[in-house]
Amino acid sequence: STDLMSTVGYDSIIQHLNDGRKNCKEFEDFLKERAIIEEKYGKELINLSKKKPCGQMELNTLKRSLDLFKQQIDNVGQGHIQLAQTLREEAKKMEDFREKQKLHRKKIELIMEAIHKNRNLQYKKTMEVKQICCCFLTYGLTLLTCTCTGRLSHQGLPPLLQLPILISSADRSYQQNVTTLEKIREEWQKEHIKACEFFETQECERINYFRNALWLHVNQLSQDCVQNDEKYEEIRKSLEMCSIEKDIDFFVNLRKTGSLAPAPVVYENYYNTQRNATPVRSPVPVPISRRGPLPTPTSAPGEPDYATVDGYSLI
């Protein structure tokens, strides 16, 4: 501003810097809230995988897939808890950066406040001395006018004789204050420029740090998605190893009671001894033959069909 006493430009810069600090605080709070959500979600997933049964009576290959499924869900939950901790650490870094800038800026602000105060006091003092000089000059002209017109009494002569001394003293004081004010103005201007350069450097650092922090946060979320997908890919690989025929055979071998069918019940006649003389020989048990091939499972319309899930690639 052209007004020496105005601080409107400086105040505008300080307001902008405070707004930038507030923006950093808002992002810091966002990370903290996201960390709370991630931690809660992770704990819920872990509790779900540990406490909720999920095919616990299954056998063999499908059981291994289900066990791996629950284990990977637990791992995903652990990943979300770890992500929550990472977000808290990033929020703490943002807080440290914000407070560091605040402390450095406070030193400059204190210097500027002191020089503003000194400038204002000197300006006020200079204007007061200037006013005194103007008063003396006006008073002197009035006396001279009255003397020339013969309207001045003898009582007015002593002030008239002292007037040049008073005017000269006031003028010297006025010149000295103007010189002092100019030195203060030059010092203030230099400090103001230095302060603006410092504030500009801080703002560049803040924008750069804020941008990098947001970039890092998005990368962390992407990395978490990739890691989760890797865990889910392990489940898909396990399901590819799941064999219906092996599971059926495993169950049969686990629960089998023998390979021979019960022998037919033979009739014995206890009343006709002649006929019982030659008992009927029991037929030899015939081994049970393996039944035909397993039926091919079919899916009703709208049901998930594993056979159609192909072409998947891990990102």
PDB file of C-alpha atoms in Angstrom:
ATOM      1  CA  SER A   1       0.000   0.000   0.000  1.00  0.00           C
ATOM      2  CA  THR A   2       1.107   3.583  -0.611  1.00  0.00           C
ATOM      3  CA  ASP A   3       0.002   4.373   2.920  1.00  0.00           C
ATOM      4  CA  LEU A   4       3.062   4.072   5.147  1.00  0.00           C
ATOM      5  CA  MET A   5       0.925   3.031   8.126  1.00  0.00           C
ATOM      6  CA  SER A   6      -1.070   0.390   6.239  1.00  0.00           C
ATOM      7  CA  THR A   7      -0.423  -3.341   6.776  1.00  0.00           C
ATOM      8  CA  VAL A   8      -3.183  -4.627   4.501  1.00  0.00           C
ATOM      9  CA  GLY A   9      -0.765  -6.486   2.206  1.00  0.00           C
ATOM     10  CA  TYR A  10       1.167  -8.018   5.071  1.00  0.00           C
ATOM     11  CA  ASP A  11      -2.083  -9.037   6.815  1.00  0.00           C
ATOM     12  CA  SER A  12      -3.291 -10.692   3.613  1.00  0.00           C
ATOM     13  CA  ILE A  13      -0.114 -12.809   3.415  1.00  0.00           C
ATOM     14  CA  ILE A  14      -0.375 -13.845   7.076  1.00  0.00           C
ATOM     15  CA  GLN A  15      -4.041 -14.788   6.577  1.00  0.00           C
ATOM     16  CA  HIS A  16      -3.126 -16.930   3.549  1.00  0.00           C
ATOM     17  CA  LEU A  17      -0.373 -18.706   5.493  1.00  0.00           C
ATOM     18  CA  ASN A  18      -2.776 -19.390   8.368  1.00  0.00           C
ATOM     19  CA  ASP A  19      -5.304 -20.782   5.871  1.00  0.00           C
ATOM     20  CA  GLY A  20      -2.587 -23.085   4.484  1.00  0.00           C
ATOM     21  CA  ARG A  21      -1.807 -24.289   7.993  1.00  0.00           C
ATOM     22  CA  LYS A  22      -5.508 -24.952   8.520  1.00  0.00           C
ATOM     23  CA  ASN A  23      -5.648 -26.960   5.285  1.00  0.00           C
ATOM     24  CA  CYS A  24      -2.754 -29.132   6.510  1.00  0.00           C
ATOM     25  CA  LYS A  25      -4.599 -29.663   9.798  1.00  0.00           C
ATOM     26  CA  GLU A  26      -7.738 -30.745   7.932  1.00  0.00           C
ATOM     27  CA  PHE A  27      -5.785 -33.338   5.915  1.00  0.00           C
ATOM     28  CA  GLU A  28      -4.078 -34.482   9.116  1.00  0.00           C
ATOM     29  CA  ASP A  29      -7.493 -34.983  10.766  1.00  0.00           C
ATOM     30  CA  PHE A  30      -8.706 -36.821   7.649  1.00  0.00           C
ATOM     31  CA  LEU A  31      -5.824 -39.302   7.933  1.00  0.00           C
ATOM     32  CA  LYS A  32      -6.549 -39.848  11.626  1.00  0.00           C
ATOM     33  CA  GLU A  33     -10.240 -40.536  10.953  1.00  0.00           C
ATOM     34  CA  ARG A  34      -9.358 -42.889   8.098  1.00  0.00           C
ATOM     35  CA  ALA A  35      -6.952 -44.701  10.444  1.00  0.00           C
ATOM     36  CA  ILE A  36      -9.770 -45.231  12.965  1.00  0.00           C
ATOM     37  CA  ILE A  37     -11.987 -46.673  10.222  1.00  0.00           C
ATOM     38  CA  GLU A  38      -9.236 -48.944   8.879  1.00  0.00           C
ATOM     39  CA  GLU A  39      -8.369 -50.232  12.355  1.00  0.00           C
ATOM     40  CA  LYS A  40     -12.007 -50.932  13.216  1.00  0.00           C
ATOM     41  CA  TYR A  41     -12.557 -52.674   9.884  1.00  0.00           C
ATOM     42  CA  GLY A  42      -9.400 -54.765  10.309  1.00  0.00           C
ATOM     43  CA  LYS A  43     -10.392 -55.891  13.810  1.00  0.00           C
ATOM     44  CA  GLU A  44     -13.883 -56.813  12.602  1.00  0.00           C
ATOM     45  CA  LEU A  45     -12.397 -58.940   9.803  1.00  0.00           C
ATOM     46  CA  ILE A  46     -10.088 -60.719  12.254  1.00  0.00           C
ATOM     47  CA  ASN A  47     -12.946 -61.411  14.663  1.00  0.00           C
ATOM     48  CA  LEU A  48     -15.067 -62.680  11.774  1.00  0.00           C
ATOM     49  CA  SER A  49     -12.358 -65.069  10.536  1.00  0.00           C
ATOM     50  CA  LYS A  50     -11.681 -66.447  14.030  1.00  0.00           C
ATOM     51  CA  LYS A  51     -15.146 -66.673  15.550  1.00  0.00           C
ATOM     52  CA  LYS A  52     -17.495 -67.372  12.645  1.00  0.00           C
ATOM     53  CA  PRO A  53     -17.577 -71.003  11.389  1.00  0.00           C
ATOM     54  CA  CYS A  54     -17.194 -71.369   7.655  1.00  0.00           C
ATOM     55  CA  GLY A  55     -17.414 -74.931   6.332  1.00  0.00           C
ATOM     56  CA  GLN A  56     -15.663 -76.448   9.356  1.00  0.00           C
ATOM     57  CA  MET A  57     -17.061 -79.923   8.556  1.00  0.00           C
ATOM     58  CA  GLU A  58     -15.637 -79.991   5.043  1.00  0.00           C
ATOM     59  CA  LEU A  59     -12.893 -82.475   4.144  1.00  0.00           C
ATOM     60  CA  ASN A  60      -9.705 -82.651   2.132  1.00  0.00           C
ATOM     61  CA  THR A  61      -9.020 -80.172  -0.697  1.00  0.00           C
ATOM     62  CA  LEU A  62     -12.096 -77.961  -0.233  1.00  0.00           C
ATOM     63  CA  LYS A  63     -11.368 -77.794   3.508  1.00  0.00           C
ATOM     64  CA  ARG A  64      -7.836 -76.618   2.748  1.00  0.00           C
ATOM     65  CA  SER A  65      -9.255 -73.895   0.498  1.00  0.00           C
ATOM     66  CA  LEU A  66     -11.702 -72.798   3.195  1.00  0.00           C
ATOM     67  CA  ASP A  67      -8.968 -72.783   5.853  1.00  0.00           C
ATOM     68  CA  LEU A  68      -6.779 -70.700   3.561  1.00  0.00           C
ATOM     69  CA  PHE A  69      -9.741 -68.426   2.874  1.00  0.00           C
ATOM     70  CA  LYS A  70     -10.196 -67.701   6.579  1.00  0.00           C
ATOM     71  CA  GLN A  71      -6.466 -67.269   7.086  1.00  0.00           C
ATOM     72  CA  GLN A  72      -6.210 -64.776   4.243  1.00  0.00           C
ATOM     73  CA  ILE A  73      -9.222 -62.856   5.542  1.00  0.00           C
ATOM     74  CA  ASP A  74      -7.336 -62.644   8.834  1.00  0.00           C
ATOM     75  CA  ASN A  75      -4.266 -61.426   6.921  1.00  0.00           C
ATOM     76  CA  VAL A  76      -6.375 -58.805   5.135  1.00  0.00           C
ATOM     77  CA  GLY A  77      -7.604 -57.625   8.543  1.00  0.00           C
ATOM     78  CA  GLN A  78      -4.014 -57.428   9.798  1.00  0.00           C
ATOM     79  CA  GLY A  79      -3.158 -55.442   6.668  1.00  0.00           C
ATOM     80  CA  HIS A  80      -5.877 -52.896   7.425  1.00  0.00           C
ATOM     81  CA  ILE A  81      -4.617 -52.531  11.006  1.00  0.00           C
ATOM     82  CA  GLN A  82      -1.093 -51.988   9.668  1.00  0.00           C
ATOM     83  CA  LEU A  83      -2.459 -49.438   7.204  1.00  0.00           C
ATOM     84  CA  ALA A  84      -4.140 -47.637  10.109  1.00  0.00           C
ATOM     85  CA  GLN A  85      -0.791 -47.397  11.894  1.00  0.00           C
ATOM     86  CA  THR A  86       0.853 -46.118   8.717  1.00  0.00           C
ATOM     87  CA  LEU A  87      -1.816 -43.430   8.348  1.00  0.00           C
ATOM     88  CA  ARG A  88      -1.265 -42.314  11.944  1.00  0.00           C
ATOM     89  CA  GLU A  89       2.449 -42.018  11.279  1.00  0.00           C
ATOM     90  CA  GLU A  90       1.764 -39.916   8.178  1.00  0.00           C
ATOM     91  CA  ALA A  91      -0.610 -37.718  10.180  1.00  0.00           C
ATOM     92  CA  LYS A  92       2.104 -37.239  12.804  1.00  0.00           C
ATOM     93  CA  LYS A  93       4.585 -36.232  10.090  1.00  0.00           C
ATOM     94  CA  MET A  94       2.096 -33.683   8.760  1.00  0.00           C
ATOM     95  CA  GLU A  95       1.585 -32.338  12.283  1.00  0.00           C
ATOM     96  CA  ASP A  96       5.350 -32.029  12.842  1.00  0.00           C
ATOM     97  CA  PHE A  97       5.773 -30.249   9.512  1.00  0.00           C
ATOM     98  CA  ARG A  98       2.910 -27.880  10.313  1.00  0.00           C
ATOM     99  CA  GLU A  99       4.233 -27.029  13.792  1.00  0.00           C
ATOM    100  CA  LYS A 100       7.774 -26.591  12.458  1.00  0.00           C
ATOM    101  CA  GLN A 101       6.582 -24.034   9.920  1.00  0.00           C
ATOM    102  CA  LYS A 102       4.540 -22.296  12.619  1.00  0.00           C
ATOM    103  CA  LEU A 103       7.568 -21.879  14.894  1.00  0.00           C
ATOM    104  CA  HIS A 104       9.797 -20.569  12.112  1.00  0.00           C
ATOM    105  CA  ARG A 105       7.128 -18.171  10.911  1.00  0.00           C
ATOM    106  CA  LYS A 106       6.487 -16.902  14.459  1.00  0.00           C
ATOM    107  CA  LYS A 107      10.050 -15.578  14.679  1.00  0.00           C
ATOM    108  CA  ILE A 108       9.561 -13.530  11.514  1.00  0.00           C
ATOM    109  CA  GLU A 109       6.159 -12.302  12.675  1.00  0.00           C
ATOM    110  CA  LEU A 110       7.613 -11.065  15.974  1.00  0.00           C
ATOM    111  CA  ILE A 111      10.295  -9.122  14.091  1.00  0.00           C
ATOM    112  CA  MET A 112       7.669  -7.586  11.812  1.00  0.00           C
ATOM    113  CA  GLU A 113       5.383  -6.704  14.727  1.00  0.00           C
ATOM    114  CA  ALA A 114       8.246  -4.903  16.477  1.00  0.00           C
ATOM    115  CA  ILE A 115       9.265  -2.961  13.376  1.00  0.00           C
ATOM    116  CA  HIS A 116       5.636  -2.069  12.627  1.00  0.00           C
ATOM    117  CA  LYS A 117       5.248  -0.745  16.143  1.00  0.00           C
ATOM    118  CA  ASN A 118       8.503   1.281  15.926  1.00  0.00           C
ATOM    119  CA  ARG A 119       7.500   2.660  12.527  1.00  0.00           C
ATOM    120  CA  ASN A 120       4.056   3.690  13.758  1.00  0.00           C
ATOM    121  CA  LEU A 121       5.443   5.386  16.873  1.00  0.00           C
ATOM    122  CA  GLN A 122       8.041   7.318  14.884  1.00  0.00           C
ATOM    123  CA  TYR A 123       5.464   8.327  12.276  1.00  0.00           C
ATOM    124  CA  LYS A 124       3.126   9.564  15.010  1.00  0.00           C
ATOM    125  CA  LYS A 125       5.935  11.489  16.709  1.00  0.00           C
ATOM    126  CA  THR A 126       7.025  13.061  13.417  1.00  0.00           C
ATOM    127  CA  MET A 127       3.493  14.203  12.639  1.00  0.00           C
ATOM    128  CA  GLU A 128       3.206  15.734  16.107  1.00  0.00           C
ATOM    129  CA  VAL A 129       6.436  17.711  15.632  1.00  0.00           C
ATOM    130  CA  LYS A 130       5.255  18.764  12.202  1.00  0.00           C
ATOM    131  CA  GLN A 131       2.039  20.037  13.729  1.00  0.00           C
ATOM    132  CA  ILE A 132       4.000  22.039  16.299  1.00  0.00           C
ATOM    133  CA  CYS A 133       6.074  23.669  13.546  1.00  0.00           C
ATOM    134  CA  CYS A 134       2.910  24.569  11.684  1.00  0.00           C
ATOM    135  CA  CYS A 135       1.429  26.081  14.843  1.00  0.00           C
ATOM    136  CA  PHE A 136       4.550  28.133  15.511  1.00  0.00           C
ATOM    137  CA  LEU A 137       4.604  29.359  11.919  1.00  0.00           C
ATOM    138  CA  THR A 138       0.943  30.313  12.033  1.00  0.00           C
ATOM    139  CA  TYR A 139       1.421  32.062  15.380  1.00  0.00           C
ATOM    140  CA  GLY A 140       4.509  33.939  14.111  1.00  0.00           C
ATOM    141  CA  LEU A 141       2.690  35.202  11.018  1.00  0.00           C
ATOM    142  CA  THR A 142      -0.150  36.405  13.190  1.00  0.00           C
ATOM    143  CA  LEU A 143       2.231  38.368  15.437  1.00  0.00           C
ATOM    144  CA  LEU A 144       4.009  39.897  12.476  1.00  0.00           C
ATOM    145  CA  THR A 145       0.728  40.996  10.973  1.00  0.00           C
ATOM    146  CA  CYS A 146      -0.403  42.580  14.222  1.00  0.00           C
ATOM    147  CA  THR A 147       2.974  44.399  14.606  1.00  0.00           C
ATOM    148  CA  CYS A 148       2.840  45.829  11.134  1.00  0.00           C
ATOM    149  CA  THR A 149      -0.675  47.148  11.643  1.00  0.00           C
ATOM    150  CA  GLY A 150       0.185  48.620  15.056  1.00  0.00           C
ATOM    151  CA  ARG A 151      -2.351  46.446  16.862  1.00  0.00           C
ATOM    152  CA  LEU A 152       0.258  44.541  18.938  1.00  0.00           C
ATOM    153  CA  SER A 153       0.685  45.688  22.536  1.00  0.00           C
ATOM    154  CA  HIS A 154       3.953  45.783  24.400  1.00  0.00           C
ATOM    155  CA  GLN A 155       3.010  42.532  26.062  1.00  0.00           C
ATOM    156  CA  GLY A 156       3.350  40.780  22.685  1.00  0.00           C
ATOM    157  CA  LEU A 157       6.931  41.770  22.089  1.00  0.00           C
ATOM    158  CA  PRO A 158       8.690  39.111  24.210  1.00  0.00           C
ATOM    159  CA  PRO A 159       6.891  36.208  22.404  1.00  0.00           C
ATOM    160  CA  LEU A 160       7.718  37.835  19.096  1.00  0.00           C
ATOM    161  CA  LEU A 161      11.415  38.014  19.997  1.00  0.00           C
ATOM    162  CA  GLN A 162      11.450  34.392  21.111  1.00  0.00           C
ATOM    163  CA  LEU A 163       9.501  33.147  18.092  1.00  0.00           C
ATOM    164  CA  PRO A 164      12.465  32.639  15.702  1.00  0.00           C
ATOM    165  CA  ILE A 165      14.210  30.528  18.336  1.00  0.00           C
ATOM    166  CA  LEU A 166      11.115  28.402  18.872  1.00  0.00           C
ATOM    167  CA  ILE A 167      10.525  27.999  15.147  1.00  0.00           C
ATOM    168  CA  SER A 168      14.180  27.065  14.520  1.00  0.00           C
ATOM    169  CA  SER A 169      14.129  24.499  17.348  1.00  0.00           C
ATOM    170  CA  ALA A 170      10.851  23.000  16.149  1.00  0.00           C
ATOM    171  CA  ASP A 171      12.122  22.856  12.580  1.00  0.00           C
ATOM    172  CA  ARG A 172      15.324  21.042  13.634  1.00  0.00           C
ATOM    173  CA  SER A 173      13.266  18.580  15.667  1.00  0.00           C
ATOM    174  CA  TYR A 174      10.974  18.078  12.707  1.00  0.00           C
ATOM    175  CA  GLN A 175      13.930  17.439  10.340  1.00  0.00           C
ATOM    176  CA  GLN A 176      15.505  14.992  12.802  1.00  0.00           C
ATOM    177  CA  ASN A 177      12.247  13.040  13.147  1.00  0.00           C
ATOM    178  CA  VAL A 178      11.782  12.919   9.398  1.00  0.00           C
ATOM    179  CA  THR A 179      15.340  11.605   9.015  1.00  0.00           C
ATOM    180  CA  THR A 180      14.743   8.995  11.736  1.00  0.00           C
ATOM    181  CA  LEU A 181      11.430   8.000  10.176  1.00  0.00           C
ATOM    182  CA  GLU A 182      13.103   7.555   6.800  1.00  0.00           C
ATOM    183  CA  LYS A 183      15.723   5.250   8.307  1.00  0.00           C
ATOM    184  CA  ILE A 184      12.976   3.244  10.013  1.00  0.00           C
ATOM    185  CA  ARG A 185      10.990   3.167   6.773  1.00  0.00           C
ATOM    186  CA  GLU A 186      13.972   1.819   4.850  1.00  0.00           C
ATOM    187  CA  GLU A 187      14.614  -0.775   7.563  1.00  0.00           C
ATOM    188  CA  TRP A 188      10.962  -1.764   7.587  1.00  0.00           C
ATOM    189  CA  GLN A 189      10.921  -2.083   3.804  1.00  0.00           C
ATOM    190  CA  LYS A 190      13.991  -4.334   3.836  1.00  0.00           C
ATOM    191  CA  GLU A 191      12.534  -6.496   6.608  1.00  0.00           C
ATOM    192  CA  HIS A 192       9.194  -6.602   4.830  1.00  0.00           C
ATOM    193  CA  ILE A 193      10.837  -7.886   1.646  1.00  0.00           C
ATOM    194  CA  LYS A 194      12.833 -10.469   3.610  1.00  0.00           C
ATOM    195  CA  ALA A 195       9.654 -11.574   5.409  1.00  0.00           C
ATOM    196  CA  CYS A 196       7.775 -11.928   2.116  1.00  0.00           C
ATOM    197  CA  GLU A 197      10.593 -13.995   0.633  1.00  0.00           C
ATOM    198  CA  PHE A 198      10.594 -16.229   3.725  1.00  0.00           C
ATOM    199  CA  PHE A 199       6.805 -16.630   3.606  1.00  0.00           C
ATOM    200  CA  GLU A 200       6.958 -17.457  -0.112  1.00  0.00           C
ATOM    201  CA  THR A 201       9.575 -20.122   0.559  1.00  0.00           C
ATOM    202  CA  GLN A 202       7.422 -21.578   3.322  1.00  0.00           C
ATOM    203  CA  GLU A 203       4.361 -21.645   1.103  1.00  0.00           C
ATOM    204  CA  CYS A 204       6.289 -23.423  -1.660  1.00  0.00           C
ATOM    205  CA  GLU A 205       7.503 -25.990   0.866  1.00  0.00           C
ATOM    206  CA  ARG A 206       3.984 -26.427   2.263  1.00  0.00           C
ATOM    207  CA  ILE A 207       2.363 -26.996  -1.132  1.00  0.00           C
ATOM    208  CA  ASN A 208       5.140 -29.401  -2.121  1.00  0.00           C
ATOM    209  CA  TYR A 209       4.887 -31.319   1.163  1.00  0.00           C
ATOM    210  CA  PHE A 210       1.081 -31.403   1.016  1.00  0.00           C
ATOM    211  CA  ARG A 211       1.114 -32.665  -2.593  1.00  0.00           C
ATOM    212  CA  ASN A 212       3.680 -35.367  -1.802  1.00  0.00           C
ATOM    213  CA  ALA A 213       1.776 -36.435   1.314  1.00  0.00           C
ATOM    214  CA  LEU A 214      -1.429 -36.855  -0.691  1.00  0.00           C
ATOM    215  CA  TRP A 215       0.438 -38.739  -3.423  1.00  0.00           C
ATOM    216  CA  LEU A 216       1.972 -41.047  -0.803  1.00  0.00           C
ATOM    217  CA  HIS A 217      -1.413 -41.636   0.794  1.00  0.00           C
ATOM    218  CA  VAL A 218      -2.956 -42.691  -2.522  1.00  0.00           C
ATOM    219  CA  ASN A 219       0.028 -44.997  -3.178  1.00  0.00           C
ATOM    220  CA  GLN A 220      -0.455 -46.589   0.240  1.00  0.00           C
ATOM    221  CA  LEU A 221      -4.100 -47.275  -0.516  1.00  0.00           C
ATOM    222  CA  SER A 222      -3.184 -48.727  -3.923  1.00  0.00           C
ATOM    223  CA  GLN A 223      -0.482 -50.894  -2.358  1.00  0.00           C
ATOM    224  CA  ASP A 224      -2.980 -52.143   0.207  1.00  0.00           C
ATOM    225  CA  CYS A 225      -5.386 -53.105  -2.582  1.00  0.00           C
ATOM    226  CA  VAL A 226      -2.608 -54.933  -4.448  1.00  0.00           C
ATOM    227  CA  GLN A 227      -1.561 -56.814  -1.313  1.00  0.00           C
ATOM    228  CA  ASN A 228      -5.173 -57.758  -0.595  1.00  0.00           C
ATOM    229  CA  ASP A 229      -5.603 -58.977  -4.159  1.00  0.00           C
ATOM    230  CA  GLU A 230      -2.472 -61.103  -3.780  1.00  0.00           C
ATOM    231  CA  LYS A 231      -4.059 -62.719  -0.720  1.00  0.00           C
ATOM    232  CA  TYR A 232      -7.270 -63.324  -2.636  1.00  0.00           C
ATOM    233  CA  GLU A 233      -5.228 -64.765  -5.512  1.00  0.00           C
ATOM    234  CA  GLU A 234      -3.839 -67.362  -3.102  1.00  0.00           C
ATOM    235  CA  ILE A 235      -7.419 -68.376  -2.347  1.00  0.00           C
ATOM    236  CA  ARG A 236      -8.203 -68.643  -6.064  1.00  0.00           C
ATOM    237  CA  LYS A 237      -5.117 -70.822  -6.620  1.00  0.00           C
ATOM    238  CA  SER A 238      -6.187 -73.056  -3.757  1.00  0.00           C
ATOM    239  CA  LEU A 239      -9.673 -73.358  -5.228  1.00  0.00           C
ATOM    240  CA  GLU A 240      -8.127 -74.387  -8.552  1.00  0.00           C
ATOM    241  CA  MET A 241      -6.535 -77.306  -6.679  1.00  0.00           C
ATOM    242  CA  CYS A 242      -9.883 -78.255  -5.190  1.00  0.00           C
ATOM    243  CA  SER A 243     -10.940 -81.614  -6.723  1.00  0.00           C
ATOM    244  CA  ILE A 244     -14.459 -82.937  -6.394  1.00  0.00           C
ATOM    245  CA  GLU A 245     -13.327 -86.526  -7.163  1.00  0.00           C
ATOM    246  CA  LYS A 246     -10.470 -86.385  -4.639  1.00  0.00           C
ATOM    247  CA  ASP A 247     -12.766 -85.074  -1.930  1.00  0.00           C
ATOM    248  CA  ILE A 248     -15.328 -87.815  -2.586  1.00  0.00           C
ATOM    249  CA  ASP A 249     -12.605 -90.487  -2.584  1.00  0.00           C
ATOM    250  CA  PHE A 250     -11.104 -89.035   0.566  1.00  0.00           C
ATOM    251  CA  PHE A 251     -14.469 -89.230   2.331  1.00  0.00           C
ATOM    252  CA  VAL A 252     -15.025 -92.830   1.126  1.00  0.00           C
ATOM    253  CA  ASN A 253     -11.570 -93.945   2.278  1.00  0.00           C
ATOM    254  CA  LEU A 254     -11.979 -92.141   5.580  1.00  0.00           C
ATOM    255  CA  ARG A 255     -15.370 -93.662   6.408  1.00  0.00           C
ATOM    256  CA  LYS A 256     -15.289 -97.002   4.586  1.00  0.00           C
ATOM    257  CA  THR A 257     -16.196-100.155   6.567  1.00  0.00           C
ATOM    258  CA  GLY A 258     -15.056-102.803   4.102  1.00  0.00           C
ATOM    259  CA  SER A 259     -15.123-103.856   0.467  1.00  0.00           C
ATOM    260  CA  LEU A 260     -17.489-106.896   0.787  1.00  0.00           C
ATOM    261  CA  ALA A 261     -21.239-106.747   0.845  1.00  0.00           C
ATOM    262  CA  PRO A 262     -23.131-108.685   3.543  1.00  0.00           C
ATOM    263  CA  ALA A 263     -23.763-112.360   2.578  1.00  0.00           C
ATOM    264  CA  PRO A 264     -27.355-113.409   1.765  1.00  0.00           C
ATOM    265  CA  VAL A 265     -29.312-114.846   4.671  1.00  0.00           C
ATOM    266  CA  VAL A 266     -29.600-118.721   4.249  1.00  0.00           C
ATOM    267  CA  TYR A 267     -32.812-120.516   5.126  1.00  0.00           C
ATOM    268  CA  GLU A 268     -32.401-123.331   7.682  1.00  0.00           C
ATOM    269  CA  ASN A 269     -35.244-125.917   8.178  1.00  0.00           C
ATOM    270  CA  TYR A 270     -35.343-127.092  11.761  1.00  0.00           C
ATOM    271  CA  TYR A 271     -38.337-129.400  11.244  1.00  0.00           C
ATOM    272  CA  ASN A 272     -37.305-131.647   8.400  1.00  0.00           C
ATOM    273  CA  THR A 273     -34.101-133.387   9.435  1.00  0.00           C
ATOM    274  CA  GLN A 274     -33.751-135.072   6.086  1.00  0.00           C
ATOM    275  CA  ARG A 275     -33.615-131.805   4.270  1.00  0.00           C
ATOM    276  CA  ASN A 276     -31.207-130.374   6.790  1.00  0.00           C
ATOM    277  CA  ALA A 277     -28.773-133.183   6.160  1.00  0.00           C
ATOM    278  CA  THR A 278     -27.209-131.259   3.353  1.00  0.00           C
ATOM    279  CA  PRO A 279     -27.318-127.586   4.289  1.00  0.00           C
ATOM    280  CA  VAL A 280     -27.339-125.071   1.581  1.00  0.00           C
ATOM    281  CA  ARG A 281     -23.880-123.542   1.157  1.00  0.00           C
ATOM    282  CA  SER A 282     -23.735-119.771   1.545  1.00  0.00           C
ATOM    283  CA  PRO A 283     -22.755-118.021  -1.628  1.00  0.00           C
ATOM    284  CA  VAL A 284     -19.351-116.420  -1.738  1.00  0.00           C
ATOM    285  CA  PRO A 285     -19.625-112.626  -1.001  1.00  0.00           C
ATOM    286  CA  VAL A 286     -19.106-110.599  -4.095  1.00  0.00           C
ATOM    287  CA  PRO A 287     -16.883-107.541  -3.779  1.00  0.00           C
ATOM    288  CA  ILE A 288     -18.734-104.276  -4.273  1.00  0.00           C
ATOM    289  CA  SER A 289     -17.690-102.736  -7.511  1.00  0.00           C
ATOM    290  CA  ARG A 290     -16.965 -98.986  -7.702  1.00  0.00           C
ATOM    291  CA  ARG A 291     -19.959 -97.091  -8.927  1.00  0.00           C
ATOM    292  CA  GLY A 292     -19.896 -95.159 -12.137  1.00  0.00           C
ATOM    293  CA  PRO A 293     -18.199 -91.808 -12.748  1.00  0.00           C
ATOM    294  CA  LEU A 294     -19.191 -88.867 -10.609  1.00  0.00           C
ATOM    295  CA  PRO A 295     -21.993 -86.709 -11.973  1.00  0.00           C
ATOM    296  CA  THR A 296     -21.014 -83.378 -13.429  1.00  0.00           C
ATOM    297  CA  PRO A 297     -22.300 -80.536 -11.212  1.00  0.00           C
ATOM    298  CA  THR A 298     -24.632 -78.145 -12.939  1.00  0.00           C
ATOM    299  CA  SER A 299     -25.417 -74.598 -11.994  1.00  0.00           C
ATOM    300  CA  ALA A 300     -28.861 -73.108 -12.136  1.00  0.00           C
ATOM    301  CA  PRO A 301     -29.314 -69.794 -13.957  1.00  0.00           C
ATOM    302  CA  GLY A 302     -27.998 -66.938 -11.848  1.00  0.00           C
ATOM    303  CA  GLU A 303     -25.767 -69.143  -9.705  1.00  0.00           C
ATOM    304  CA  PRO A 304     -21.995 -68.620  -9.699  1.00  0.00           C
ATOM    305  CA  ASP A 305     -20.211 -70.984 -12.029  1.00  0.00           C
ATOM    306  CA  TYR A 306     -16.506 -71.537 -11.369  1.00  0.00           C
ATOM    307  CA  ALA A 307     -16.003 -72.808 -14.918  1.00  0.00           C
ATOM    308  CA  THR A 308     -16.821 -69.382 -16.314  1.00  0.00           C
ATOM    309  CA  VAL A 309     -14.324 -67.535 -14.134  1.00  0.00           C
ATOM    310  CA  ASP A 310     -11.371 -67.530 -16.485  1.00  0.00           C
ATOM    311  CA  GLY A 311      -8.953 -65.067 -17.960  1.00  0.00           C
ATOM    312  CA  TYR A 312      -8.338 -63.453 -14.579  1.00  0.00           C
ATOM    313  CA  SER A 313      -5.043 -61.671 -14.192  1.00  0.00           C
ATOM    314  CA  LEU A 314      -3.554 -60.180 -11.079  1.00  0.00           C
ATOM    315  CA  ILE A 315      -3.010 -56.429 -11.423  1.00  0.00           C
TER     316      ILE A 315
END
